[in-house]
JSON list of C-alpha atoms in Angstrom, two decimals:
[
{"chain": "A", "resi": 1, "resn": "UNK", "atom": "CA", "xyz": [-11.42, 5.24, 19.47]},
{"chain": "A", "resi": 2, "resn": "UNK", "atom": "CA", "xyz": [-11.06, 2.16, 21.64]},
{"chain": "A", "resi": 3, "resn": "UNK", "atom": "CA", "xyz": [-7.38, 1.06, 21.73]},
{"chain": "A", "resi": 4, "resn": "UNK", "atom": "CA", "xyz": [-8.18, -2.82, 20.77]},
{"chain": "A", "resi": 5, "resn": "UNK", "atom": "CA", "xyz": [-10.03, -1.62, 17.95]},
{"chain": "A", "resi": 6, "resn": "UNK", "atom": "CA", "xyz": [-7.34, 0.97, 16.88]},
{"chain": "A", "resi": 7, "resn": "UNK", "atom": "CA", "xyz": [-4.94, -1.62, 16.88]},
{"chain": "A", "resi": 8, "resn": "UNK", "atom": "CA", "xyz": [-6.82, -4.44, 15.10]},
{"chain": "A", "resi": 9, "resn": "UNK", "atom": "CA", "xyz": [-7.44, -1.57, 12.47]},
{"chain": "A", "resi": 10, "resn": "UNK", "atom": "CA", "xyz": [-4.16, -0.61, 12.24]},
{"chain": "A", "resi": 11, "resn": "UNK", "atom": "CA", "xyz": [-2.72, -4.62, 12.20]},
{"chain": "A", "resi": 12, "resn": "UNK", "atom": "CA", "xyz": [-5.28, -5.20, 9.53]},
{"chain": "A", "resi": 13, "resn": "UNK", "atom": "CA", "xyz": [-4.60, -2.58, 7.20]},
{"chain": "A", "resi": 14, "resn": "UNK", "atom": "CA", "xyz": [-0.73, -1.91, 7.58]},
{"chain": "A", "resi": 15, "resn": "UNK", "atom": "CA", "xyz": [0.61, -0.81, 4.38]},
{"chain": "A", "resi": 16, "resn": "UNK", "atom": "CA", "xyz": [2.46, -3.83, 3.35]},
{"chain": "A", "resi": 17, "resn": "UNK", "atom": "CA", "xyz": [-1.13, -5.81, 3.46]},
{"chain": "A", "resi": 18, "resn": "UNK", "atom": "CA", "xyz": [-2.98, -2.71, 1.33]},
{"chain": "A", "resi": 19, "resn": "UNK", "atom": "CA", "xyz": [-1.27, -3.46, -2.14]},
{"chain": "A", "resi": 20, "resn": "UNK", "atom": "CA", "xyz": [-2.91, -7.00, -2.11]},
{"chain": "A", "resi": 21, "resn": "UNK", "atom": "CA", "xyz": [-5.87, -5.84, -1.64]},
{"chain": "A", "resi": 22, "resn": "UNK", "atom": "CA", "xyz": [-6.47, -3.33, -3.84]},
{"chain": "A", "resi": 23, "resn": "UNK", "atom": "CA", "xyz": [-5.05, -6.11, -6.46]},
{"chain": "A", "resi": 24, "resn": "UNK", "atom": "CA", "xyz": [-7.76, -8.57, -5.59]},
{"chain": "A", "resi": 25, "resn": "UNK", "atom": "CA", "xyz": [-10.21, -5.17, -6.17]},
{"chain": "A", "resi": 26, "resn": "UNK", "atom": "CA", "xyz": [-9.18, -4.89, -8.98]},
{"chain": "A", "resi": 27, "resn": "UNK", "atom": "CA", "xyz": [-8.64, -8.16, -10.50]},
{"chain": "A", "resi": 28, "resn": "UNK", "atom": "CA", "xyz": [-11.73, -9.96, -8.83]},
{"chain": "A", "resi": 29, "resn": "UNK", "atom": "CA", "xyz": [-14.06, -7.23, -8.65]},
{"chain": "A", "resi": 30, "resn": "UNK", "atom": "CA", "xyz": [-14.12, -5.18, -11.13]},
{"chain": "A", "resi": 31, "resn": "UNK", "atom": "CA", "xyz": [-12.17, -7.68, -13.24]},
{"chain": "A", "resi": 32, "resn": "UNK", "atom": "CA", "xyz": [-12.96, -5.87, -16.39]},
{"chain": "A", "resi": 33, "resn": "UNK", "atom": "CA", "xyz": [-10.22, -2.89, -15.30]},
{"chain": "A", "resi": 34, "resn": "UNK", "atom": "CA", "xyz": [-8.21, -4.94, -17.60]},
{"chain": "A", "resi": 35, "resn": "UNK", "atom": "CA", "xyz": [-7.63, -7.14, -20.27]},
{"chain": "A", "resi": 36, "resn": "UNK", "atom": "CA", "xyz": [-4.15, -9.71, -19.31]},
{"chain": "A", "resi": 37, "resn": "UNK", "atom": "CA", "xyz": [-4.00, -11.96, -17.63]},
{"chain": "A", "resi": 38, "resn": "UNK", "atom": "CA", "xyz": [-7.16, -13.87, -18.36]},
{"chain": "A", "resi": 39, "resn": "UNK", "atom": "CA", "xyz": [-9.84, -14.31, -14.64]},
{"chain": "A", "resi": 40, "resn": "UNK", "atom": "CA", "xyz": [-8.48, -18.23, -14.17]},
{"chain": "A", "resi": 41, "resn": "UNK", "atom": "CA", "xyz": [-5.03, -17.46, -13.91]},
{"chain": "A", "resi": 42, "resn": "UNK", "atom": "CA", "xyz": [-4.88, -13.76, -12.14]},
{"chain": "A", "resi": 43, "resn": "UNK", "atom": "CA", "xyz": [-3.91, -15.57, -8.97]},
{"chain": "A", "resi": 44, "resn": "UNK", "atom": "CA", "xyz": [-0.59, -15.02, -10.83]},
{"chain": "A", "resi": 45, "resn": "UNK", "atom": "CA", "xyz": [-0.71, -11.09, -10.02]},
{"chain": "A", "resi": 46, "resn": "UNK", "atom": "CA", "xyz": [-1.87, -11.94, -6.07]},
{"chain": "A", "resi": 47, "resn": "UNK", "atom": "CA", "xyz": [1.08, -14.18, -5.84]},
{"chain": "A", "resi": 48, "resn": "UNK", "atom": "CA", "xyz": [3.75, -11.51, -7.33]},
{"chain": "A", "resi": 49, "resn": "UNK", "atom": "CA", "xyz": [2.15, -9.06, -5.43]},
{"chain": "A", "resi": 50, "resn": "UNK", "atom": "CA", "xyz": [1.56, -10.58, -2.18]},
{"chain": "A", "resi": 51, "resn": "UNK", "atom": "CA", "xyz": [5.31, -11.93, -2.20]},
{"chain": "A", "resi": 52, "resn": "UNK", "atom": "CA", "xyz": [6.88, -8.80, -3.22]},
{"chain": "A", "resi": 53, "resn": "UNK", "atom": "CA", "xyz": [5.00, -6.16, -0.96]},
{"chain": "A", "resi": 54, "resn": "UNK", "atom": "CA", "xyz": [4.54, -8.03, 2.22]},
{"chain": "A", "resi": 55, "resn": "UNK", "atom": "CA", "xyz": [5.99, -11.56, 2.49]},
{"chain": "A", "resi": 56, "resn": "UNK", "atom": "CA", "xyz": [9.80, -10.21, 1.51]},
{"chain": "A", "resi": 57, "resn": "UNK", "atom": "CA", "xyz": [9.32, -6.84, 3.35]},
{"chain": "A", "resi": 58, "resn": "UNK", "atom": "CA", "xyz": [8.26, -8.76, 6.37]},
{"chain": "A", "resi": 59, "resn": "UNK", "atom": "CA", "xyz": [11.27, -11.13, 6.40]},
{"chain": "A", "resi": 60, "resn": "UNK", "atom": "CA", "xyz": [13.54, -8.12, 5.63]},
{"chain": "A", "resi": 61, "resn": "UNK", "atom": "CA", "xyz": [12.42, -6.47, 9.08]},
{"chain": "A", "resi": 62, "resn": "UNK", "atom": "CA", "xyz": [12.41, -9.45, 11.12]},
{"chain": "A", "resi": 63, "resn": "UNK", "atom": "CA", "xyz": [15.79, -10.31, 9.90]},
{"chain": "A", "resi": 64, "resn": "UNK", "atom": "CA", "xyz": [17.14, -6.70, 10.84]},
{"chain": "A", "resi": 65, "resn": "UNK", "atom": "CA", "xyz": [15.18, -7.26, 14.48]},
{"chain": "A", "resi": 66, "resn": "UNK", "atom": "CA", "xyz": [17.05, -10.59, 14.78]},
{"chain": "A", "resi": 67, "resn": "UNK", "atom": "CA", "xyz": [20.09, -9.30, 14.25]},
{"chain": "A", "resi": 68, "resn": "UNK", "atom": "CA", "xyz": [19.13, -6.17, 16.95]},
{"chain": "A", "resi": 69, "resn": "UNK", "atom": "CA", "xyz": [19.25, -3.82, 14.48]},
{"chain": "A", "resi": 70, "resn": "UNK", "atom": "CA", "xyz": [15.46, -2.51, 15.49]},
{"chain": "A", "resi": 71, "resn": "UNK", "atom": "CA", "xyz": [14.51, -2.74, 19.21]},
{"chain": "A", "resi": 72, "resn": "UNK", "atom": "CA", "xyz": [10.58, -3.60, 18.37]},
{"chain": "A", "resi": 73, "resn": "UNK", "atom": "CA", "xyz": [8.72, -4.62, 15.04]},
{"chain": "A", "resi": 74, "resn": "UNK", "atom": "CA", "xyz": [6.40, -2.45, 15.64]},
{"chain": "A", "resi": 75, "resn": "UNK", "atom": "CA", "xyz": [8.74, 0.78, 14.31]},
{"chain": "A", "resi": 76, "resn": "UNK", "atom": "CA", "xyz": [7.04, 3.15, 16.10]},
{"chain": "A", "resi": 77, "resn": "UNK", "atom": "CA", "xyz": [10.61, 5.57, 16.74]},
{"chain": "A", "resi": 78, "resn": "UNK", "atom": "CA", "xyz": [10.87, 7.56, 13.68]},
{"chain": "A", "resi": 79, "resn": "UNK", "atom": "CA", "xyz": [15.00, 6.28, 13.91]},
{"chain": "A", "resi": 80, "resn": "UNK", "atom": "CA", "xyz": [14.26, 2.75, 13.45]},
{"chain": "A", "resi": 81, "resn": "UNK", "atom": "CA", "xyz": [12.03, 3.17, 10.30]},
{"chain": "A", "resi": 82, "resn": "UNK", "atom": "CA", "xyz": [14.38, 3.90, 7.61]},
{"chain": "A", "resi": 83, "resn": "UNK", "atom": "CA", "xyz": [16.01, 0.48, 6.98]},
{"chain": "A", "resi": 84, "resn": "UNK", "atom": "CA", "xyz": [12.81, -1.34, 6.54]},
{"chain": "A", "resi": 85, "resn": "UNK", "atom": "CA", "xyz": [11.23, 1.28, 4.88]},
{"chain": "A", "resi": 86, "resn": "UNK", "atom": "CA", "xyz": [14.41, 1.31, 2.21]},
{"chain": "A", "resi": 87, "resn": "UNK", "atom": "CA", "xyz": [13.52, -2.73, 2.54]},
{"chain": "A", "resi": 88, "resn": "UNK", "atom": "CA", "xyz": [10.20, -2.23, 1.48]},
{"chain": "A", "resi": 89, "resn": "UNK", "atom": "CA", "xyz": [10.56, 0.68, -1.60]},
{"chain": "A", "resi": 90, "resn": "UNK", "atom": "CA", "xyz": [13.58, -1.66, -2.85]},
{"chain": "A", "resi": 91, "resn": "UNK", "atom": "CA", "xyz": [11.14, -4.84, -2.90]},
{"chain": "A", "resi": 92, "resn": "UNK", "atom": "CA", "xyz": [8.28, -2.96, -3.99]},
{"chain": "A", "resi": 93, "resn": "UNK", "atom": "CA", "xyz": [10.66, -1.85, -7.16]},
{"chain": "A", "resi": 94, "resn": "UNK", "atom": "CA", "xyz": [11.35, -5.31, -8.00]},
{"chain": "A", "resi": 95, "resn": "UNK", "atom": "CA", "xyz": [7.32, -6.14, -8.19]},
{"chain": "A", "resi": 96, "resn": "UNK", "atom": "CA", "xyz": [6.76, -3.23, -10.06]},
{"chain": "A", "resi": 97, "resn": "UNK", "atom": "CA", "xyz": [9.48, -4.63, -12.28]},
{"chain": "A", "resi": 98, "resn": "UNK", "atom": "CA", "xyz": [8.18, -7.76, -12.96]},
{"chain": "A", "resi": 99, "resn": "UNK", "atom": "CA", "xyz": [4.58, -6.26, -13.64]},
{"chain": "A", "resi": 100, "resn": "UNK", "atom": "CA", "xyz": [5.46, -3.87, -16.11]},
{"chain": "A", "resi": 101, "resn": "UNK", "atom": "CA", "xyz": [8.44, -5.69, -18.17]},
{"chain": "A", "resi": 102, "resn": "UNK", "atom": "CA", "xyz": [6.67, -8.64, -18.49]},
{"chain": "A", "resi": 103, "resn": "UNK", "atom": "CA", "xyz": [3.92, -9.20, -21.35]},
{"chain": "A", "resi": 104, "resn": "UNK", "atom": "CA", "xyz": [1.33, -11.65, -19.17]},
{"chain": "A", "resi": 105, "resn": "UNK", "atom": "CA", "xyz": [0.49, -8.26, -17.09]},
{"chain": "A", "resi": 106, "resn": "UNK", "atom": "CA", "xyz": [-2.07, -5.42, -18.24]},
{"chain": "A", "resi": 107, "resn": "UNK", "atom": "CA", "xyz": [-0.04, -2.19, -18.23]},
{"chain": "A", "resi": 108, "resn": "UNK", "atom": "CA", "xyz": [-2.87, -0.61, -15.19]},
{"chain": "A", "resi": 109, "resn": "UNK", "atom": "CA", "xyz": [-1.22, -3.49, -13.16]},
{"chain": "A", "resi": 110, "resn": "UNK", "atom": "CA", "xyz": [2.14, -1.94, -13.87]},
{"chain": "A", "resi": 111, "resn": "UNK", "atom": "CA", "xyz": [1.43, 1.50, -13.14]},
{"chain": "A", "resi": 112, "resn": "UNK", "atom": "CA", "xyz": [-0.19, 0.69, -10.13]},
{"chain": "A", "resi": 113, "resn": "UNK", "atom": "CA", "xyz": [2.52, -1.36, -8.45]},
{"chain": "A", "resi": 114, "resn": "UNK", "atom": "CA", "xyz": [4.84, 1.89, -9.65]},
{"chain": "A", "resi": 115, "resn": "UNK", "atom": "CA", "xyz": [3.16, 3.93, -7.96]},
{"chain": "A", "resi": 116, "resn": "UNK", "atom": "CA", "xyz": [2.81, 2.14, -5.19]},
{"chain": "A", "resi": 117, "resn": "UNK", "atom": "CA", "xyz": [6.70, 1.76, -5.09]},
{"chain": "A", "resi": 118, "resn": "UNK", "atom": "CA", "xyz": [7.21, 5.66, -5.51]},
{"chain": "A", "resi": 119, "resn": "UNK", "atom": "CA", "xyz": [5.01, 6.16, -2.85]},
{"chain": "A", "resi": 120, "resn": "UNK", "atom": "CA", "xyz": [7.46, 4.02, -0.78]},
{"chain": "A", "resi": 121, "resn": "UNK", "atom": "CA", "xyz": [10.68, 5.43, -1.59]},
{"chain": "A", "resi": 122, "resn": "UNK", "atom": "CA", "xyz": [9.54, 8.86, -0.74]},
{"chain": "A", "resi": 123, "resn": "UNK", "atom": "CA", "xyz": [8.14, 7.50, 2.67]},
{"chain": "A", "resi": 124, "resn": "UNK", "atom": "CA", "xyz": [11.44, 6.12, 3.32]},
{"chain": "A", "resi": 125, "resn": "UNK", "atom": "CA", "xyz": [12.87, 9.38, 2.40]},
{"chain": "A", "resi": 126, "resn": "UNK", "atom": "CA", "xyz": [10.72, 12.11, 4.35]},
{"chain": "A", "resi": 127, "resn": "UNK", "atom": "CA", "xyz": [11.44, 9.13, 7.41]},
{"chain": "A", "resi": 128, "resn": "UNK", "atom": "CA", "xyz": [14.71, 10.06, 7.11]},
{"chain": "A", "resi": 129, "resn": "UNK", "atom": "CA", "xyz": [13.85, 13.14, 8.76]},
{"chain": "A", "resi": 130, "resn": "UNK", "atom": "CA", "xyz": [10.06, 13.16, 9.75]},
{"chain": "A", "resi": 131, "resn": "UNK", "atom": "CA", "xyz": [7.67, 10.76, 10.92]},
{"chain": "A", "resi": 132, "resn": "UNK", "atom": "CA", "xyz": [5.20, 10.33, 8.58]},
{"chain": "A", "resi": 133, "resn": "UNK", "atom": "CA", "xyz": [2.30, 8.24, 8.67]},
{"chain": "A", "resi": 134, "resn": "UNK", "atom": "CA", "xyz": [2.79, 5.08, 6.43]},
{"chain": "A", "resi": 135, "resn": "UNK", "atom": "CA", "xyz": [-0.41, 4.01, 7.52]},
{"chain": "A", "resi": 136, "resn": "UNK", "atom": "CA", "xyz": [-1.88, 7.35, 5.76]},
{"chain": "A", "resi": 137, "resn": "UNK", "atom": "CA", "xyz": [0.34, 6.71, 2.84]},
{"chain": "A", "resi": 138, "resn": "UNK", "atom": "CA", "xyz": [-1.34, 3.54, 2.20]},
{"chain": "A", "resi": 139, "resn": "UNK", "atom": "CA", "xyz": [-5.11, 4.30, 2.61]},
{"chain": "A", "resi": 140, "resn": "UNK", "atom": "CA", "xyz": [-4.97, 7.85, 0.40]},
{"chain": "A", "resi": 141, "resn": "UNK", "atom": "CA", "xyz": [-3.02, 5.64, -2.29]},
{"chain": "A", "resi": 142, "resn": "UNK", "atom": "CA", "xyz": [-5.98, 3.17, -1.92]},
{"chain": "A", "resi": 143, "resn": "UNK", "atom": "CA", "xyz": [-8.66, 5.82, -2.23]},
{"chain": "A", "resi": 144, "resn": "UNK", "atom": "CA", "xyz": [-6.54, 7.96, -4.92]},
{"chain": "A", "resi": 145, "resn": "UNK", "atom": "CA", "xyz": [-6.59, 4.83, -7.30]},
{"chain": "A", "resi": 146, "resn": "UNK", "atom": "CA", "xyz": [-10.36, 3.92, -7.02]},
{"chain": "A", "resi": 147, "resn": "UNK", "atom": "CA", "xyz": [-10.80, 7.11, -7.34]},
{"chain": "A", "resi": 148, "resn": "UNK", "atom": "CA", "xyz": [-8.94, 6.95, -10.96]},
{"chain": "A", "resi": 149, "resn": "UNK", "atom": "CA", "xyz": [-10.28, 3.96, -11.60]},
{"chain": "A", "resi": 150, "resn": "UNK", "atom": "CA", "xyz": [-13.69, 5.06, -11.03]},
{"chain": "A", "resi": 151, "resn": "UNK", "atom": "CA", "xyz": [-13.98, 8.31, -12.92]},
{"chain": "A", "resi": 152, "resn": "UNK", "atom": "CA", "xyz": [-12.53, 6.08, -16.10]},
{"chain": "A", "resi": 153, "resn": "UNK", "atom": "CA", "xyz": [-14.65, 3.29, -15.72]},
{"chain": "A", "resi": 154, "resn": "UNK", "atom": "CA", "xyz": [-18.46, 2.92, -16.98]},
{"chain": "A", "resi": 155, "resn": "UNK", "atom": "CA", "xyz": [-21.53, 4.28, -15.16]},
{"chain": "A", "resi": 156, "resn": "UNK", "atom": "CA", "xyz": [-22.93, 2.36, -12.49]},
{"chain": "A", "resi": 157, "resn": "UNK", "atom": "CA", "xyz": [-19.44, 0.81, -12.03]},
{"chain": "A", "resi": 158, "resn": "UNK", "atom": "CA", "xyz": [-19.25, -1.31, -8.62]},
{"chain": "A", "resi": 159, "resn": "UNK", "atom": "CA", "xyz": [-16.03, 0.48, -7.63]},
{"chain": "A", "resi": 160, "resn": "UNK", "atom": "CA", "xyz": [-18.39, 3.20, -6.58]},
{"chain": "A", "resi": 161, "resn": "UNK", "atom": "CA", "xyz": [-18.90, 1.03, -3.34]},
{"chain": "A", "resi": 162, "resn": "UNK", "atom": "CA", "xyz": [-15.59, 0.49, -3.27]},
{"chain": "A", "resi": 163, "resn": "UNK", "atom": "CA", "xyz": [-14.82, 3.66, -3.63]},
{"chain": "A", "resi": 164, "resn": "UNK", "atom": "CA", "xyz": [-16.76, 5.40, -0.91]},
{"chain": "A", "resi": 165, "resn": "UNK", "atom": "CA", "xyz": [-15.70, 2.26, 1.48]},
{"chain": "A", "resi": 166, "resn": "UNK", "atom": "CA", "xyz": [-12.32, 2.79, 1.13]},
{"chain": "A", "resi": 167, "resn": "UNK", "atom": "CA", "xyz": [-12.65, 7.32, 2.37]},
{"chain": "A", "resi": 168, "resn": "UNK", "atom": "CA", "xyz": [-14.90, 5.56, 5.14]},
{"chain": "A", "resi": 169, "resn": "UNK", "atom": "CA", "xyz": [-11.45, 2.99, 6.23]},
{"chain": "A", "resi": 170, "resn": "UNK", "atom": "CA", "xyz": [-9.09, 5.87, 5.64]},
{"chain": "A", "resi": 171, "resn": "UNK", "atom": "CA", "xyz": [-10.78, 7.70, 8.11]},
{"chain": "A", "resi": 172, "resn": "UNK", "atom": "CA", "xyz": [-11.12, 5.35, 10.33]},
{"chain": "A", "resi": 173, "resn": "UNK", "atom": "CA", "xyz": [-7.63, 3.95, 9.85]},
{"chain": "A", "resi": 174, "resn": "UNK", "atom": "CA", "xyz": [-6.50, 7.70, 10.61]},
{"chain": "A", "resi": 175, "resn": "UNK", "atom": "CA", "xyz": [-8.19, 7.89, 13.45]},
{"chain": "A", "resi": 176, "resn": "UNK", "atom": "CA", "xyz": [-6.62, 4.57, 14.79]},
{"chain": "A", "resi": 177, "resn": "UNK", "atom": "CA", "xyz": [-3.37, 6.10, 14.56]},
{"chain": "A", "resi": 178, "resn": "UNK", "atom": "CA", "xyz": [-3.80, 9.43, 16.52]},
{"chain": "A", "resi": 179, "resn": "UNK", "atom": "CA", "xyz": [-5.50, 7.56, 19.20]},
{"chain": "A", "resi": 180, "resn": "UNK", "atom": "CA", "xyz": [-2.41, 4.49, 19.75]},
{"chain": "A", "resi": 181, "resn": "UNK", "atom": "CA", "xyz": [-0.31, 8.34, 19.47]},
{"chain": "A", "resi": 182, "resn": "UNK", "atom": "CA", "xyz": [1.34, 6.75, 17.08]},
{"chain": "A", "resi": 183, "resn": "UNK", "atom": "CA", "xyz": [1.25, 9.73, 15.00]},
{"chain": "A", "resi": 184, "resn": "UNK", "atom": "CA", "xyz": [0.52, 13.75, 15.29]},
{"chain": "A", "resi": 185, "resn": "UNK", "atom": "CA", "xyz": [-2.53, 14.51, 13.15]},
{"chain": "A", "resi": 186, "resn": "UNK", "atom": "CA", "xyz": [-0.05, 16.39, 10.74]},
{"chain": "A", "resi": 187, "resn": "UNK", "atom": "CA", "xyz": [1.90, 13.28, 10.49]},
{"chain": "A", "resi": 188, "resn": "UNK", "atom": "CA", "xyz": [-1.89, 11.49, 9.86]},
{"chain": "A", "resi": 189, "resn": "UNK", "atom": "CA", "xyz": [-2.73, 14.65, 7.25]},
{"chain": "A", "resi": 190, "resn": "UNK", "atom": "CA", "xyz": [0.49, 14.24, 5.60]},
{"chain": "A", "resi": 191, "resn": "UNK", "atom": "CA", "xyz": [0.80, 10.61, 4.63]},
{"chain": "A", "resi": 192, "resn": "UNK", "atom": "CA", "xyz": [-2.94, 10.64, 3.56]},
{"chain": "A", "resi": 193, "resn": "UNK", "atom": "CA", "xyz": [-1.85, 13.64, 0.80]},
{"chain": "A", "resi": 194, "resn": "UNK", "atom": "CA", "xyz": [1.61, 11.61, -0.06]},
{"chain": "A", "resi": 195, "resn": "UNK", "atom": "CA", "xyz": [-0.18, 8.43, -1.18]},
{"chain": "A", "resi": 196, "resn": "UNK", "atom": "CA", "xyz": [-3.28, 10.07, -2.97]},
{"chain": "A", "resi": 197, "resn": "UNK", "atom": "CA", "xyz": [-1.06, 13.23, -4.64]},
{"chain": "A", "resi": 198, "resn": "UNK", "atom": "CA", "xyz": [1.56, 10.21, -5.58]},
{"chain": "A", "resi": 199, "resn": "UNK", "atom": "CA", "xyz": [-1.20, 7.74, -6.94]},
{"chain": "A", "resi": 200, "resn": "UNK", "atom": "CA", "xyz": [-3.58, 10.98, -8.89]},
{"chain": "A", "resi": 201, "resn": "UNK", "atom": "CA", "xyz": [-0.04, 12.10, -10.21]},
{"chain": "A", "resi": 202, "resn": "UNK", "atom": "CA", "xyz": [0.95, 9.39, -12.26]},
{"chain": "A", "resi": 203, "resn": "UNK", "atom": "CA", "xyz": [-2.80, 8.14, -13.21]},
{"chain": "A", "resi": 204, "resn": "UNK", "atom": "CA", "xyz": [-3.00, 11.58, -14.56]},
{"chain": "A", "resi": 205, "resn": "UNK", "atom": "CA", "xyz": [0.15, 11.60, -16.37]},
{"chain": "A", "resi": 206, "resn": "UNK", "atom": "CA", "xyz": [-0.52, 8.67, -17.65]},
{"chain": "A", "resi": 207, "resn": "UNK", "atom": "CA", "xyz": [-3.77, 9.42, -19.27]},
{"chain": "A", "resi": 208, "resn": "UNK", "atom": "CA", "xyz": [-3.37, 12.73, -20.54]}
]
């Protein structure tokens, strides 16, 4: 794959960006997923979610670069990712806090941004050690939840489009790692089964 491309890919769909959008899927969308808060005022979730998961995250590593406590932003040594990454779970806890204490939110909104935040904390972890892909972590949570969400939804649902567009950017989000070597195709493998196995785990739990 053609290195601008890879990197657009991977600029566009960087795991902190990924939870947003799979909330607009899902509020937007397929807005019938859930019940609270009512279509005018789900901007409410966007702004919660965008805030937590990127906008606090991102501050939190450029602070720790501004103070020289990363030598890039772009984290690609396995030994500067564990601070931001610790960043990230520990702002990702306090969305999924808000989401699922607080009555305005449908409880799929809840377990969704808990996932998302366990899928964190256990990147941060296995970074502690190994350099997984968070890139992969991201897209097989993304495809693990439509998957969920389409198997429990109606016949015919739209998320089937969704769905099947979302393997197709995995892939291809993947493959824009491995060819910026930002990753070993284990490393890829790995953080695609993390976020999907995380995501399928709790949806599953959670249902049955």
């Amino acid at each position: 794959m053609n290195k601008l491309i890879s990197s657009i890919l991977s600029a566009l769909f960087h795991p902190l960006l990924l939870p947003s959008y799979l909330f607009y899927v899902v509020c937007y969308q397929v807005p019938q997923s859930i019940l609270t808060p009512s279509l005018p005022s789900r901007w409410l979730v966007l702004g919660v979610v965008f805030v937590f998961t990127f906008v606090l995250p991102a501050l939190g590593t450029g602070v720790l670069y501004w103070f020289g406590q990363l030598d890039s932003l772009l984290l690609r040594e396995r030994a500067q990712r564990p601070l931001p990454l610790l960043l990230a779970a520990l702002s990702f806890g306090m969305a999924a806090t808000v989401l699922t204490q607080h009555a305005l939110f449908d409880a799929l909104l809840g377990q969704m941004m808990v996932g998302m935040a366990l899928a964190v904390l256990l990147t941060f972890l296995i970074s502690l050690s190994w350099k997984i892909s968070a890139h992969g972590v991201g897209v097989g949570g993304a495809a693990g939840l439509l998957l969920l969400l389409y198997l429990s939804g109606p016949p015919g649902s739209a998320l089937l489009g969704w769905l099947l567009g979302t393997v197709l950017l995995a892939g291809a989000v993947l493959s824009a790692r491995l060819a910026l070597d930002a990753h070993t195709p284990a490393q890829a493998w790995a953080g695609l089964g993390l976020g999907a196995g995380v995501v399928l785990g709790i949806g599953l739990s959670v249902k049955f």
